[in-house]
XYZ file of C-alpha atoms in Angstrom:
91
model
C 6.472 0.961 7.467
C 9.298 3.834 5.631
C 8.519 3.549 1.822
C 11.491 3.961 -0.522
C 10.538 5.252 -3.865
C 12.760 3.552 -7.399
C 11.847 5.587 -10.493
C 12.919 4.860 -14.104
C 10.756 6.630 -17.440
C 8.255 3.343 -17.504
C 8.750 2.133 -14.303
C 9.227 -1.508 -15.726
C 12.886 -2.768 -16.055
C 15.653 -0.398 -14.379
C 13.288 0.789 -11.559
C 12.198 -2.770 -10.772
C 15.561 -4.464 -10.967
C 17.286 -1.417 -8.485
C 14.266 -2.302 -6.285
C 14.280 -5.631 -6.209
C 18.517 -5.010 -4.998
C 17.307 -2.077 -2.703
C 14.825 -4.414 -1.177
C 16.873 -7.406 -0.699
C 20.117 -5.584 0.540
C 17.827 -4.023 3.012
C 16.484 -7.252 4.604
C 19.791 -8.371 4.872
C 20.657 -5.433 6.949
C 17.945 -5.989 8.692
C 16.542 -2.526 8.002
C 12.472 -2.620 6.841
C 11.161 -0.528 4.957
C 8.287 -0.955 1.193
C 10.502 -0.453 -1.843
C 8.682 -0.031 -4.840
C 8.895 1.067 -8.596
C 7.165 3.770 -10.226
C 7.581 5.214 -13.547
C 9.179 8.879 -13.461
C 4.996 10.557 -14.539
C 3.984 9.035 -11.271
C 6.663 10.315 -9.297
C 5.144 13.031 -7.466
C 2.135 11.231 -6.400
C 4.250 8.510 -4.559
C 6.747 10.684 -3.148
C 4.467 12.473 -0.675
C 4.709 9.194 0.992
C 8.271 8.163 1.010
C 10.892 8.472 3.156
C 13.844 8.281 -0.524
C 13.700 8.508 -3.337
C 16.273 6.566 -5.777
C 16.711 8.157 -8.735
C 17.571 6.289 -12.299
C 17.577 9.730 -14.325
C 18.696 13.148 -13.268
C 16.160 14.722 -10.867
C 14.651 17.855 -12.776
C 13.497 19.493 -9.221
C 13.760 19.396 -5.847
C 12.224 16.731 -3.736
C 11.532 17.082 0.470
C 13.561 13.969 0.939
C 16.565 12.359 0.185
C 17.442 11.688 -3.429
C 20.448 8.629 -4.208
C 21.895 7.445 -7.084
C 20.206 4.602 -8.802
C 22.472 3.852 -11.084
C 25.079 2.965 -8.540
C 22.652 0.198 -7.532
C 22.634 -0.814 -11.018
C 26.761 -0.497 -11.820
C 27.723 -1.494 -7.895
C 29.737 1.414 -8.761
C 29.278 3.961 -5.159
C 26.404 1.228 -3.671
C 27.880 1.158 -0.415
C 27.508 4.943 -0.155
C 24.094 5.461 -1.916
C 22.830 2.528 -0.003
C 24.023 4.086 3.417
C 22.336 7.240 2.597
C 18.938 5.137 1.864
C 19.629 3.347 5.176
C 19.933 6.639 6.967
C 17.207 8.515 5.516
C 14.932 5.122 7.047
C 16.185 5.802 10.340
């Protein structure tokens, strides 16, 4: 199963609730995929494994997948298109 990667600094509140919306907006496309929450130290060790990556903070490098906005998931503010480009990066 594609994994999709939520990171916030402690990987508690933002990253879990964005996953929790990730997750459930996926089933209801009816895409599958393993979204889970990590805190931002972590990051690189889950990554290897993930098909996206949505990021709560401001990326400080370059990742070898697809990076979206968390925050849109957060503000509904650009979901639609952030959760397209999760969608896509799945397929």
């Amino acid at each position: 199963m594609k994994r999709v990667i939520v990171a916030c600094g402690s990987g508690v509140a933002t990253s879990q609730t964005v996953a929790s919306k990730v997750q459930r907006l996926l089933k209801e496309k009816n895409v599958p995929a393993q979204v889970d929450a990590v805190d931002i130290k972590s990051l690189d060790m889950y990554v290897k494994n993930a098909s996206v990556y949505i990021a709560i903070t401001k990326p400080e490098k370059e990742y070898a997948i697809p990076v979206c906005n968390g925050i849109a998931f957060l503000t509904g503010v650009g979901m639609d298109k952030e959760l397209q480009k999760v969608i896509d990066a799945l397929r």
